[in-house]
CSV table of C-alpha atoms in Angstrom, one decimal:
chain,number,residue,atom,x,y,z
Q,1,MET,CA,0.1,0.2,0.2
Q,2,PRO,CA,2.7,2.9,0.8
Q,3,SER,CA,4.5,2.3,-2.3
Q,4,ILE,CA,1.1,2.1,-4.1
Q,5,ARG,CA,0.3,5.6,-2.8
Q,6,GLN,CA,3.8,6.6,-3.3
Q,7,GLU,CA,3.7,5.6,-6.9
Q,8,TRP,CA,0.2,7.1,-7.7
Q,9,PHE,CA,-1.1,9.6,-5.2
Q,10,SER,CA,1.8,11.6,-4.0
Q,11,ASN,CA,1.7,14.1,-6.5
Q,12,VAL,CA,-2.1,14.2,-7.7
Q,13,ARG,CA,-2.4,18.0,-8.9
Q,14,ASN,CA,1.0,17.9,-10.5
Q,15,ASP,CA,0.7,14.7,-12.0
Q,16,VAL,CA,-3.1,15.6,-13.6
Q,17,LEU,CA,-1.6,18.7,-15.0
Q,18,SER,CA,1.4,17.5,-16.5
Q,19,GLY,CA,-0.9,14.6,-17.8
Q,20,LEU,CA,-2.7,17.2,-19.8
Q,21,VAL,CA,0.1,18.6,-21.4
Q,22,VAL,CA,1.4,15.7,-22.3
Q,23,ALA,CA,-1.5,14.5,-24.0
Q,24,LEU,CA,-1.8,18.1,-25.9
Q,25,ALA,CA,1.5,17.1,-26.9
Q,26,LEU,CA,1.4,13.6,-28.0
Q,27,ILE,CA,-1.5,14.2,-30.6
Q,28,PRO,CA,0.5,16.0,-33.3
Q,29,GLU,CA,3.6,13.4,-32.9
Q,30,ALA,CA,1.4,10.3,-32.8
Q,31,LEU,CA,-0.2,12.1,-36.2
Q,32,ALA,CA,3.3,12.5,-37.5
Q,33,PHE,CA,4.7,9.3,-36.5
Q,34,SER,CA,1.0,7.7,-38.4
Q,35,VAL,CA,2.7,9.3,-41.5
Q,36,ILE,CA,5.9,8.3,-41.7
Q,37,ALA,CA,4.6,4.6,-41.1
Q,38,GLY,CA,2.1,5.1,-43.5
Q,39,VAL,CA,-1.0,4.4,-41.6
Q,40,ASP,CA,-4.1,6.1,-40.7
Q,41,PRO,CA,-3.9,8.5,-38.2
Q,42,LYS,CA,-6.1,7.0,-35.9
Q,43,VAL,CA,-3.3,3.9,-36.0
Q,44,GLY,CA,-1.0,6.3,-34.0
Q,45,LEU,CA,-3.6,8.1,-31.8
Q,46,TYR,CA,-5.0,4.5,-30.5
Q,47,ALA,CA,-1.0,3.8,-30.3
Q,48,ALA,CA,-0.4,6.9,-27.7
Q,49,PHE,CA,-3.8,6.1,-25.8
Q,50,SER,CA,-3.3,2.3,-25.1
Q,51,MET,CA,0.7,2.7,-24.5
Q,52,ALA,CA,0.7,4.9,-21.8
Q,53,THR,CA,-2.5,3.8,-20.2
Q,54,VAL,CA,-1.1,0.4,-19.9
Q,55,VAL,CA,2.4,1.0,-19.1
Q,56,ALA,CA,0.9,3.4,-16.2
Q,57,PHE,CA,0.2,0.2,-14.9
Q,58,THR,CA,3.1,-2.6,-16.0
Q,59,GLY,CA,5.9,-0.2,-16.7
Q,60,GLY,CA,9.0,0.1,-14.3
Q,61,ARG,CA,9.7,4.0,-14.3
Q,62,PRO,CA,7.0,6.1,-12.7
Q,63,GLY,CA,6.4,9.5,-14.9
Q,64,MET,CA,7.9,8.1,-18.2
Q,65,ILE,CA,5.6,8.3,-21.1
Q,66,SER,CA,5.3,5.9,-23.8
Q,67,ALA,CA,3.9,6.1,-27.2
Q,68,ALA,CA,3.9,5.7,-30.8
Q,69,THR,CA,7.3,7.0,-31.7
Q,70,GLY,CA,9.5,7.7,-34.9
Q,71,SER,CA,12.4,5.3,-34.3
Q,72,MET,CA,9.4,2.1,-34.3
Q,73,ALA,CA,7.5,3.8,-37.1
Q,74,LEU,CA,10.6,4.0,-39.2
Q,75,LEU,CA,10.8,0.2,-38.9
Q,76,MET,CA,7.3,-0.7,-40.0
Q,77,ILE,CA,7.2,1.5,-43.1
Q,78,THR,CA,8.2,-1.5,-45.5
Q,79,LEU,CA,5.9,-4.1,-43.8
Q,80,VAL,CA,2.8,-1.6,-44.3
Q,81,LYS,CA,3.4,-1.4,-47.7
Q,82,GLN,CA,3.9,-4.6,-48.8
Q,83,HIS,CA,1.3,-6.4,-46.6
Q,84,GLY,CA,-1.0,-3.6,-45.2
Q,85,LEU,CA,-2.1,-2.5,-41.8
Q,86,GLN,CA,-3.6,-6.0,-40.5
Q,87,TYR,CA,0.1,-7.6,-40.6
Q,88,LEU,CA,1.3,-4.3,-38.3
Q,89,PHE,CA,-1.4,-5.1,-35.9
Q,90,ALA,CA,0.1,-8.8,-35.8
Q,91,ALA,CA,3.9,-7.6,-35.8
Q,92,THR,CA,2.8,-5.2,-33.1
Q,93,VAL,CA,1.4,-8.4,-31.2
Q,94,LEU,CA,4.4,-10.3,-31.4
Q,95,THR,CA,6.9,-7.3,-30.4
Q,96,GLY,CA,5.2,-7.2,-27.3
Q,97,LEU,CA,5.6,-11.2,-26.5
Q,98,LEU,CA,9.5,-10.9,-27.4
Q,99,GLN,CA,9.5,-7.7,-25.1
Q,100,MET,CA,8.2,-9.6,-22.5
Q,101,LEU,CA,10.6,-12.9,-23.2
Q,102,ILE,CA,13.9,-10.6,-23.5
Q,103,GLY,CA,12.8,-8.9,-20.2
Q,104,TRP,CA,12.7,-12.2,-18.8
Q,105,LEU,CA,15.9,-13.4,-19.9
Q,106,GLY,CA,17.5,-10.4,-18.2
Q,107,PHE,CA,17.7,-7.3,-21.1
Q,108,ALA,CA,17.8,-5.0,-18.3
Q,109,ARG,CA,21.1,-6.1,-17.3
Q,110,LEU,CA,23.0,-5.2,-20.2
Q,111,MET,CA,22.5,-1.5,-19.3
Q,112,ARG,CA,25.6,-1.7,-17.3
Q,113,PHE,CA,27.7,-1.9,-20.4
Q,114,VAL,CA,25.9,1.6,-21.4
Q,115,SER,CA,28.6,4.1,-20.2
Q,116,ARG,CA,27.6,7.2,-19.2
Q,117,SER,CA,29.3,9.1,-22.2
Q,118,VAL,CA,27.1,7.1,-24.4
Q,119,ILE,CA,23.9,8.3,-22.4
Q,120,THR,CA,25.1,12.0,-22.4
Q,121,GLY,CA,25.4,11.4,-26.5
Q,122,PHE,CA,22.1,9.9,-26.4
Q,123,ALA,CA,20.4,12.8,-24.6
Q,124,ASN,CA,22.1,15.4,-26.8
Q,125,ALA,CA,21.4,13.4,-29.8
Q,126,LEU,CA,17.4,13.3,-29.3
Q,127,ALA,CA,17.7,16.7,-28.2
Q,128,ILE,CA,18.7,17.7,-31.9
Q,129,VAL,CA,16.9,15.6,-33.4
Q,130,ILE,CA,13.4,16.9,-31.6
Q,131,PHE,CA,14.7,20.3,-32.5
Q,132,MET,CA,15.3,19.3,-36.1
Q,133,ALA,CA,11.8,18.1,-36.4
Q,134,GLN,CA,10.6,21.3,-35.4
Q,135,LEU,CA,12.1,23.2,-38.6
Q,136,PRO,CA,9.6,21.7,-41.0
Q,137,GLU,CA,7.0,23.6,-39.0
Q,138,LEU,CA,9.1,26.8,-39.1
Q,139,ILE,CA,9.7,26.8,-43.2
Q,140,HIS,CA,7.5,28.7,-45.6
Q,141,VAL,CA,4.8,30.0,-43.1
Q,142,PRO,CA,3.3,33.2,-42.1
Q,143,TRP,CA,5.4,35.5,-39.9
Q,144,THR,CA,2.7,35.2,-37.3
Q,145,VAL,CA,4.2,32.0,-36.5
Q,146,TYR,CA,7.1,33.1,-35.7
Q,147,ALA,CA,5.9,35.7,-33.2
Q,148,LEU,CA,3.3,32.8,-32.0
Q,149,THR,CA,6.6,30.7,-31.3
Q,150,ALA,CA,8.2,33.3,-29.6
Q,151,GLY,CA,5.2,34.5,-27.3
Q,152,GLY,CA,5.2,30.8,-26.8
Q,153,LEU,CA,8.5,30.0,-25.5
Q,154,ALA,CA,8.6,33.6,-23.5
Q,155,VAL,CA,5.0,32.1,-21.3
Q,156,ILE,CA,7.0,28.6,-21.0
Q,157,TYR,CA,10.1,30.0,-19.6
Q,158,LEU,CA,8.7,33.3,-17.9
Q,159,LEU,CA,5.6,32.4,-16.2
Q,160,PRO,CA,7.2,30.3,-13.6
Q,161,TYR,CA,8.9,33.0,-12.3
Q,162,VAL,CA,5.2,34.4,-11.4
Q,163,THR,CA,3.8,31.1,-10.5
Q,164,LYS,CA,4.5,27.4,-10.7
Q,165,ALA,CA,0.8,26.5,-9.8
Q,166,VAL,CA,0.3,25.6,-13.2
Q,167,PRO,CA,2.8,24.0,-16.1
Q,168,SER,CA,3.6,26.9,-18.2
Q,169,PRO,CA,3.9,24.7,-21.3
Q,170,LEU,CA,0.0,24.3,-21.0
Q,171,VAL,CA,-0.7,28.0,-19.8
Q,172,ALA,CA,1.5,28.4,-23.6
Q,173,ILE,CA,-0.9,26.1,-25.2
Q,174,VAL,CA,-4.3,27.2,-24.1
Q,175,VAL,CA,-3.0,30.9,-24.6
Q,176,LEU,CA,-1.8,30.8,-28.2
Q,177,THR,CA,-5.0,28.7,-29.3
Q,178,ALA,CA,-7.4,31.5,-27.6
Q,179,LEU,CA,-5.0,34.2,-29.4
Q,180,THR,CA,-5.3,32.4,-33.0
Q,181,VAL,CA,-9.0,31.6,-32.3
Q,182,LEU,CA,-10.1,35.4,-31.2
Q,183,LEU,CA,-7.9,37.3,-33.6
Q,184,GLY,CA,-8.9,34.6,-36.6
Q,185,LEU,CA,-5.3,33.7,-37.4
Q,186,HIS,CA,-4.1,31.9,-40.6
Q,187,VAL,CA,-1.6,29.7,-39.4
Q,188,PRO,CA,-0.8,25.6,-39.4
Q,189,THR,CA,-2.8,23.6,-37.0
Q,190,VAL,CA,-3.0,20.0,-35.5
Q,191,GLY,CA,-6.3,19.8,-37.8
Q,192,ASP,CA,-4.1,20.3,-40.5
Q,193,LYS,CA,-2.1,17.4,-39.8
Q,194,GLY,CA,-4.6,15.0,-40.6
Q,195,GLN,CA,-7.9,14.1,-39.6
Q,196,LEU,CA,-8.7,12.9,-35.8
Q,197,PRO,CA,-10.8,9.8,-35.3
Q,198,ASP,CA,-14.3,10.2,-34.0
Q,199,SER,CA,-14.8,6.7,-32.4
Q,200,LEU,CA,-13.1,4.7,-29.3
Q,201,PRO,CA,-11.4,2.1,-30.1
Q,202,VAL,CA,-12.5,-1.8,-30.3
Q,203,PHE,CA,-10.6,-5.2,-29.6
Q,204,LEU,CA,-9.9,-6.4,-32.4
Q,205,PHE,CA,-7.8,-9.9,-33.9
Q,206,PRO,CA,-5.5,-9.1,-36.8
Q,207,GLU,CA,-7.0,-10.4,-39.8
Q,208,MET,CA,-4.1,-12.4,-41.5
Q,209,PRO,CA,-3.6,-16.0,-42.3
Q,210,ILE,CA,-1.8,-17.9,-38.9
Q,211,ASN,CA,1.0,-19.9,-40.7
Q,212,LEU,CA,4.5,-20.4,-40.9
Q,213,HIS,CA,4.7,-18.1,-44.0
Q,214,SER,CA,2.9,-14.8,-42.4
Q,215,LEU,CA,5.4,-15.5,-39.3
Q,216,ARG,CA,8.5,-15.5,-41.5
Q,217,ILE,CA,7.0,-11.9,-42.9
Q,218,ILE,CA,6.4,-10.0,-39.0
Q,219,PHE,CA,9.0,-11.8,-37.4
Q,220,PRO,CA,12.5,-9.5,-38.6
Q,221,VAL,CA,10.2,-6.8,-38.0
Q,222,SER,CA,9.0,-7.6,-34.4
Q,223,LEU,CA,12.5,-8.6,-33.4
Q,224,ALA,CA,13.7,-5.2,-34.6
Q,225,MET,CA,11.1,-2.9,-33.2
Q,226,ALA,CA,11.5,-5.3,-29.9
Q,227,VAL,CA,15.0,-4.6,-29.9
Q,228,VAL,CA,15.0,-0.6,-30.7
Q,229,GLY,CA,11.8,-0.2,-28.4
Q,230,LEU,CA,13.5,-1.5,-25.5
Q,231,LEU,CA,16.9,0.1,-25.7
Q,232,GLU,CA,14.9,3.3,-26.2
Q,233,SER,CA,13.2,2.6,-23.0
Q,234,MET,CA,16.1,1.6,-21.3
Q,235,MET,CA,18.0,4.7,-22.1
Q,236,THR,CA,14.7,7.2,-21.4
Q,237,ALA,CA,14.6,5.7,-17.9
Q,238,THR,CA,18.2,5.8,-17.3
Q,239,LEU,CA,17.7,10.1,-18.4
Q,240,ILE,CA,14.5,9.7,-16.2
Q,241,ASP,CA,16.0,8.2,-13.5
Q,242,ASP,CA,18.9,11.0,-13.7
Q,243,PHE,CA,16.5,14.3,-14.1
Q,244,THR,CA,14.2,13.1,-10.9
Q,245,ASP,CA,17.2,11.5,-8.8
Q,246,THR,CA,15.0,8.2,-8.1
Q,247,SER,CA,15.7,4.7,-9.4
Q,248,SER,CA,13.6,2.3,-11.5
Q,249,ASN,CA,12.6,-1.2,-11.8
Q,250,LYS,CA,14.4,-1.7,-15.5
Q,251,ARG,CA,13.7,-5.4,-15.8
Q,252,ARG,CA,9.2,-4.3,-15.0
Q,253,GLU,CA,9.7,-2.0,-17.7
Q,254,CYS,CA,11.1,-4.3,-20.2
Q,255,VAL,CA,7.8,-6.8,-19.2
Q,256,GLY,CA,5.7,-3.4,-19.5
Q,257,GLN,CA,6.4,-2.6,-22.5
Q,258,GLY,CA,5.6,-5.7,-23.9
Q,259,VAL,CA,2.5,-6.2,-22.2
Q,260,ALA,CA,1.8,-2.5,-23.7
Q,261,ASN,CA,2.6,-3.4,-27.2
Q,262,ILE,CA,0.4,-6.8,-27.0
Q,263,VAL,CA,-2.9,-4.6,-26.0
Q,264,THR,CA,-2.1,-2.1,-28.5
Q,265,GLY,CA,-1.8,-4.6,-31.0
Q,266,PHE,CA,-5.0,-5.6,-30.2
Q,267,LEU,CA,-7.0,-2.5,-30.1
Q,268,GLY,CA,-5.4,-1.0,-33.9
Q,269,GLY,CA,-2.4,0.7,-32.6
Q,270,MET,CA,0.9,0.7,-34.1
Q,271,ALA,CA,4.0,-0.4,-31.7
Q,272,GLY,CA,5.9,2.3,-29.5
Q,273,CYS,CA,8.3,2.4,-26.7
Q,274,ALA,CA,9.1,5.3,-24.1
Q,275,MET,CA,9.0,8.7,-25.5
Q,276,ILE,CA,12.0,10.8,-24.4
Q,277,GLY,CA,10.7,14.2,-25.6
Q,278,GLN,CA,7.2,13.4,-23.6
Q,279,SER,CA,8.9,11.8,-20.5
Q,280,VAL,CA,10.9,15.1,-20.5
Q,281,ILE,CA,7.8,17.5,-21.0
Q,282,ASN,CA,6.3,15.2,-18.2
Q,283,VAL,CA,9.1,15.3,-15.5
Q,284,LYS,CA,9.6,19.3,-16.2
Q,285,SER,CA,5.6,20.0,-15.9
Q,286,GLY,CA,5.9,18.3,-12.2
Q,287,GLY,CA,4.7,15.0,-13.0
Q,288,ARG,CA,6.2,12.3,-11.1
Q,289,GLY,CA,4.2,9.4,-10.6
Q,290,ARG,CA,2.3,7.0,-12.5
Q,291,LEU,CA,-0.9,9.2,-12.5
Q,292,SER,CA,0.7,11.3,-15.3
Q,293,THR,CA,1.2,8.8,-17.7
Q,294,LEU,CA,-2.5,7.4,-16.8
Q,295,THR,CA,-4.0,10.8,-17.6
Q,296,ALA,CA,-1.9,11.4,-20.6
Q,297,GLY,CA,-2.9,8.4,-22.0
Q,298,ILE,CA,-6.8,8.6,-21.2
Q,299,VAL,CA,-7.3,12.5,-21.6
Q,300,LEU,CA,-5.3,12.3,-25.1
Q,301,LEU,CA,-8.1,10.0,-25.9
Q,302,ILE,CA,-11.1,12.0,-24.4
Q,303,LEU,CA,-9.4,15.1,-26.2
Q,304,VAL,CA,-9.2,13.4,-29.5
Q,305,VAL,CA,-12.9,11.8,-29.5
Q,306,PHE,CA,-15.0,14.1,-27.9
Q,307,LEU,CA,-13.1,17.4,-28.2
Q,308,GLY,CA,-11.8,16.6,-31.8
Q,309,PRO,CA,-13.1,20.1,-33.3
Q,310,TRP,CA,-11.6,22.4,-30.6
Q,311,VAL,CA,-7.8,20.4,-30.7
Q,312,ALA,CA,-8.1,20.7,-34.1
Q,313,ARG,CA,-7.9,24.5,-33.5
Q,314,ILE,CA,-4.6,24.2,-31.5
Q,315,PRO,CA,-1.7,26.2,-33.6
Q,316,MET,CA,1.0,24.1,-34.5
Q,317,ALA,CA,3.4,27.2,-33.2
Q,318,ALA,CA,2.0,26.5,-29.3
Q,319,LEU,CA,3.5,22.7,-29.8
Q,320,VAL,CA,6.8,24.0,-31.7
Q,321,ALA,CA,7.4,26.2,-29.0
Q,322,VAL,CA,7.0,23.4,-26.0
Q,323,MET,CA,9.3,20.8,-28.1
Q,324,ILE,CA,11.6,23.7,-28.3
Q,325,MET,CA,11.7,23.7,-24.5
Q,326,VAL,CA,12.0,19.8,-24.7
Q,327,SER,CA,15.2,20.3,-27.1
Q,328,ILE,CA,17.1,22.8,-24.7
Q,329,GLY,CA,16.1,20.9,-21.5
Q,330,THR,CA,17.0,17.6,-22.9
Q,331,PHE,CA,20.1,18.4,-24.4
Q,332,ASN,CA,23.3,18.0,-21.6
Q,333,TRP,CA,25.0,21.7,-21.9
Q,334,GLY,CA,27.6,20.8,-19.4
Q,335,SER,CA,29.0,18.1,-21.9
Q,336,ILE,CA,29.8,20.8,-24.4
Q,337,ARG,CA,32.4,22.6,-21.3
Q,338,ASN,CA,33.3,18.6,-20.4
Q,339,LEU,CA,34.5,18.4,-24.2
Q,340,ARG,CA,37.8,20.1,-23.0
Q,341,GLU,CA,38.1,18.1,-19.8
Q,342,HIS,CA,37.2,14.9,-19.8
Q,343,PRO,CA,39.5,11.9,-21.3
Q,344,LYS,CA,39.5,12.2,-25.3
Q,345,SER,CA,38.3,8.7,-25.4
Q,346,SER,CA,35.1,9.6,-23.7
Q,347,SER,CA,34.6,12.9,-25.9
Q,348,VAL,CA,35.0,10.7,-29.1
Q,349,VAL,CA,32.1,8.1,-27.6
Q,350,MET,CA,29.8,10.8,-26.6
Q,351,LEU,CA,30.3,12.4,-30.1
Q,352,ALA,CA,30.0,9.4,-31.9
Q,353,THR,CA,26.8,8.6,-30.4
Q,354,VAL,CA,25.4,12.0,-31.4
Q,355,ALA,CA,26.6,12.1,-35.2
Q,356,MET,CA,25.5,8.4,-35.7
Q,357,VAL,CA,21.9,8.9,-34.3
Q,358,VAL,CA,21.6,12.5,-35.9
Q,359,ALA,CA,22.6,11.1,-39.6
Q,360,THR,CA,20.8,7.9,-39.5
Q,361,ASN,CA,17.8,8.8,-37.3
Q,362,ASN,CA,18.1,5.9,-35.5
Q,363,LEU,CA,18.8,5.6,-31.9
Q,364,ALA,CA,19.8,1.9,-31.3
Q,365,LEU,CA,22.2,2.4,-33.9
Q,366,GLY,CA,24.1,5.3,-32.4
Q,367,VAL,CA,24.1,3.6,-28.5
Q,368,LEU,CA,25.5,0.5,-30.4
Q,369,THR,CA,28.0,2.6,-31.8
Q,370,GLY,CA,29.1,4.2,-28.7
Q,371,VAL,CA,28.8,1.1,-26.7
Q,372,LEU,CA,31.1,-0.6,-29.5
Q,373,LEU,CA,33.5,2.2,-28.8
Q,374,SER,CA,33.2,2.1,-25.3
Q,375,GLY,CA,34.5,-1.3,-25.2
Q,376,PHE,CA,37.5,-0.7,-27.6
Q,377,PHE,CA,39.1,2.0,-25.6
Q,378,PHE,CA,38.4,0.3,-22.7
Q,379,ALA,CA,39.9,-2.9,-23.5
Q,380,HIS,CA,42.7,-0.6,-25.3
Q,381,LYS,CA,43.1,1.0,-21.8
Q,382,VAL,CA,43.4,-2.4,-19.8
Q,383,GLY,CA,45.8,-3.8,-22.4
Q,384,GLN,CA,48.4,-0.6,-21.4
Q,385,ILE,CA,48.7,-1.8,-17.8
Q,386,LEU,CA,50.7,-5.1,-18.8
Q,387,ARG,CA,54.4,-4.7,-17.0
Q,388,VAL,CA,56.8,-7.6,-17.1
Q,389,ARG,CA,60.2,-7.0,-14.9
Q,390,SER,CA,62.6,-9.2,-14.9
Q,391,VAL,CA,66.0,-9.8,-12.6
Q,392,ALA,CA,68.8,-12.3,-13.0
Q,393,GLU,CA,69.3,-15.0,-10.5
Q,394,ASP,CA,72.3,-17.9,-9.2
Q,395,GLU,CA,75.3,-15.6,-11.3
Q,396,GLY,CA,72.8,-15.2,-14.5
Q,397,ARG,CA,71.8,-18.9,-15.0
Q,398,VAL,CA,68.3,-18.7,-14.0
Q,399,ARG,CA,66.0,-15.2,-15.2
Q,400,THR,CA,63.0,-14.7,-12.8
Q,401,TYR,CA,59.9,-12.4,-15.4
Q,402,THR,CA,57.4,-11.0,-12.6
Q,403,VAL,CA,53.9,-10.5,-15.0
Q,404,THR,CA,51.7,-7.6,-13.5
Q,405,GLY,CA,48.3,-6.9,-15.1
Q,406,GLN,CA,45.9,-8.4,-17.3
Q,407,VAL,CA,46.5,-10.6,-19.9
Q,408,PHE,CA,43.6,-10.7,-23.1
Q,409,PHE,CA,43.5,-10.2,-26.7
Q,410,ALA,CA,44.6,-6.6,-26.3
Q,411,SER,CA,47.5,-7.3,-24.5
Q,412,ALA,CA,48.7,-10.4,-25.9
Q,413,GLU,CA,51.3,-9.0,-28.2
Q,414,ARG,CA,52.8,-7.0,-25.4
Q,415,PHE,CA,53.0,-9.8,-23.3
Q,416,ILE,CA,55.4,-11.8,-26.0
Q,417,ALA,CA,57.4,-8.6,-27.0
Q,418,SER,CA,58.6,-8.5,-23.1
Q,419,PHE,CA,60.7,-11.6,-23.4
Q,420,ASP,CA,64.3,-11.9,-24.4
Q,421,PHE,CA,64.6,-15.3,-25.8
Q,422,LYS,CA,67.7,-14.7,-27.0
Q,423,GLU,CA,69.3,-14.0,-23.7
Q,424,VAL,CA,71.5,-17.9,-22.7
Q,425,VAL,CA,70.0,-18.7,-19.2
Q,426,ASP,CA,69.8,-22.5,-18.1
Q,427,LYS,CA,66.1,-21.6,-16.7
Q,428,VAL,CA,63.4,-19.3,-17.3
Q,429,ARG,CA,61.0,-18.5,-14.1
Q,430,ILE,CA,57.9,-16.7,-15.3
Q,431,ASP,CA,56.1,-15.5,-12.3
Q,432,VAL,CA,52.0,-14.8,-13.0
Q,433,SER,CA,51.1,-14.2,-9.3
Q,434,ARG,CA,49.8,-10.6,-10.0
Q,435,ALA,CA,48.6,-11.4,-13.4
Q,436,HIS,CA,45.2,-13.0,-14.8
Q,437,PHE,CA,44.9,-14.5,-18.0
Q,438,TRP,CA,41.2,-13.9,-19.4
Q,439,ASP,CA,40.8,-15.9,-22.7
Q,440,ILE,CA,42.5,-18.2,-25.4
Q,441,THR,CA,44.8,-15.3,-26.9
Q,442,ALA,CA,46.5,-14.9,-23.7
Q,443,VAL,CA,47.2,-18.5,-23.0
Q,444,SER,CA,48.1,-19.1,-26.6
Q,445,ALA,CA,50.7,-16.1,-25.9
Q,446,LEU,CA,51.8,-18.1,-22.9
Q,447,ASP,CA,52.4,-21.1,-25.2
Q,448,LYS,CA,54.1,-19.0,-27.5
Q,449,VAL,CA,56.8,-17.8,-24.7
Q,450,ILE,CA,57.4,-21.4,-23.6
Q,451,LEU,CA,57.5,-23.0,-26.6
Q,452,LYS,CA,60.0,-19.9,-27.7
Q,453,PHE,CA,62.0,-20.5,-25.0
Q,454,ARG,CA,62.2,-24.3,-25.2
Q,455,ARG,CA,63.7,-24.0,-28.8
Q,456,GLU,CA,66.6,-21.9,-27.2
Q,457,ALA,CA,67.1,-25.2,-25.1
Q,458,THR,CA,66.2,-23.4,-21.9
Q,459,GLU,CA,64.3,-24.8,-18.9
Q,460,VAL,CA,60.7,-23.0,-18.2
Q,461,GLU,CA,58.6,-22.8,-15.1
Q,462,VAL,CA,55.4,-20.7,-14.7
Q,463,ILE,CA,54.6,-20.0,-11.0
Q,464,GLY,CA,51.3,-18.4,-9.1
Q,465,LEU,CA,48.8,-19.1,-11.9
Q,466,ASN,CA,45.7,-18.0,-9.7
Q,467,GLU,CA,42.7,-20.4,-9.7
Q,468,ALA,CA,40.8,-18.9,-12.8
Q,469,SER,CA,44.1,-18.5,-14.9
Q,470,ALA,CA,45.1,-22.1,-14.1
Q,471,THR,CA,41.6,-23.8,-15.3
Q,472,MET,CA,42.0,-21.7,-18.8
Q,473,VAL,CA,45.7,-23.2,-19.0
Q,474,ASP,CA,44.9,-26.5,-18.0
Q,475,LYS,CA,42.0,-26.8,-20.3
Q,476,PHE,CA,43.5,-24.7,-23.7
Q,477,ALA,CA,47.5,-24.6,-23.2
Q,478,VAL,CA,49.3,-26.4,-25.6
Q,479,HIS,CA,52.8,-26.3,-24.7
Q,480,ASP,CA,52.9,-29.6,-22.3
Q,481,LYS,CA,51.1,-32.0,-24.9
Q,482,ASP,CA,52.6,-34.3,-27.4
Q,483,GLY,CA,53.5,-32.2,-31.0
Q,484,ALA,CA,53.3,-28.4,-29.0
Q,485,GLU,CA,54.8,-27.0,-31.8
Q,486,ASP,CA,52.2,-28.4,-34.4
Q,487,LEU,CA,49.0,-27.7,-32.1
Q,488,LEU,CA,50.1,-23.6,-31.5
Q,489,MET,CA,50.5,-23.7,-35.5
Q,490,SER,CA,47.0,-25.3,-35.7
Q,491,HIS,CA,45.7,-22.4,-33.4
């Protein structure tokens, strides 16, 4: 009960008001994503309603908004073109099932491999993408649009100095709508984006043959959507954790996203995931609990179905102003200053993530690029920490090499190069008590060193292998096996 009270009713007034702002901001986005995917506008709007409402109950990050998104819409274009809407609904249900499975298998644990630089790059890239998405609304339009957008931004940023009783983005939307209606201004409105539906969604079973052929068509699309959806949701949850200084249950979020997509598919919606922009609007407007997400979903449906004519009159300039605020709020401005102060590798990872996302409009690709680069730089750094010192003993007849550090694929060459194979000694002792052998490349490097010394008729003794390294060496090393030279060559 205390956790239900905390997650649902600890911030009722702010949650309801911020949910209202999000609902208004979701409408043009859902319409735009429907256009991208090549589907009827109601498919995107029903998805926004269904995703937000279900995730409010099933998600693991209170206050995070899920709906139809651009990254998911891009993945379904070909499926809709070639096979039609019913296949999309089936693919959405399958996406949900795959997300639940991936969630149960512990996908959330992979977030440990996403470095802070990648998360910063992800946020910055999103800010740029969100801002760039507003530019078409500001090109070839009457001057009144610029005046309204500037006025909207002024209200958004200045009103909090006067009062924080109501979220300033909500006030901006209401004021600008009232102005355009009263003054009879001819500016682009939400109604220009597409026809708003006038009926409630109904439960439908996708009309398509259920066989292997159909599964072959939808499975690749569903798998791509499942992975991209979870990746974006996990990254958004991490950002909202940072913004609110609270933690979230990532595993529950994975499964919750899956449940929401299954319901959405049966209600005639397209697959969705967490939305960074809307989640930031929610948090910046004071939304913290699950009630804000539920309010956004339900209010969206009420607005669209019952108040459609009014919603259609909202000027796009008002929503552009809100999205510009989101863009400015999402961008990590400190990261520009940190470019000089942070290690070069961190900055490269951050910039590569940004560049990849902005260039491809694919968040998953950007994050993958960042993670791979982080792994490369980490391996390179750890590989540099290997040291091999040597001392001569027994009047120069014995040479002891002491190895300190990690021996693995990135440091194996350095390990081999640290030994002097031409020195004439009776015996070589290799002390590895301060080293660890991580992989087959490391074991192979040890084989090479031992066999090279033996070729020079030098006796070799390896001492101090820790338990894990010894297991690796016993299992994979060939230097003590018959025909070791040949075996090493075949490796």
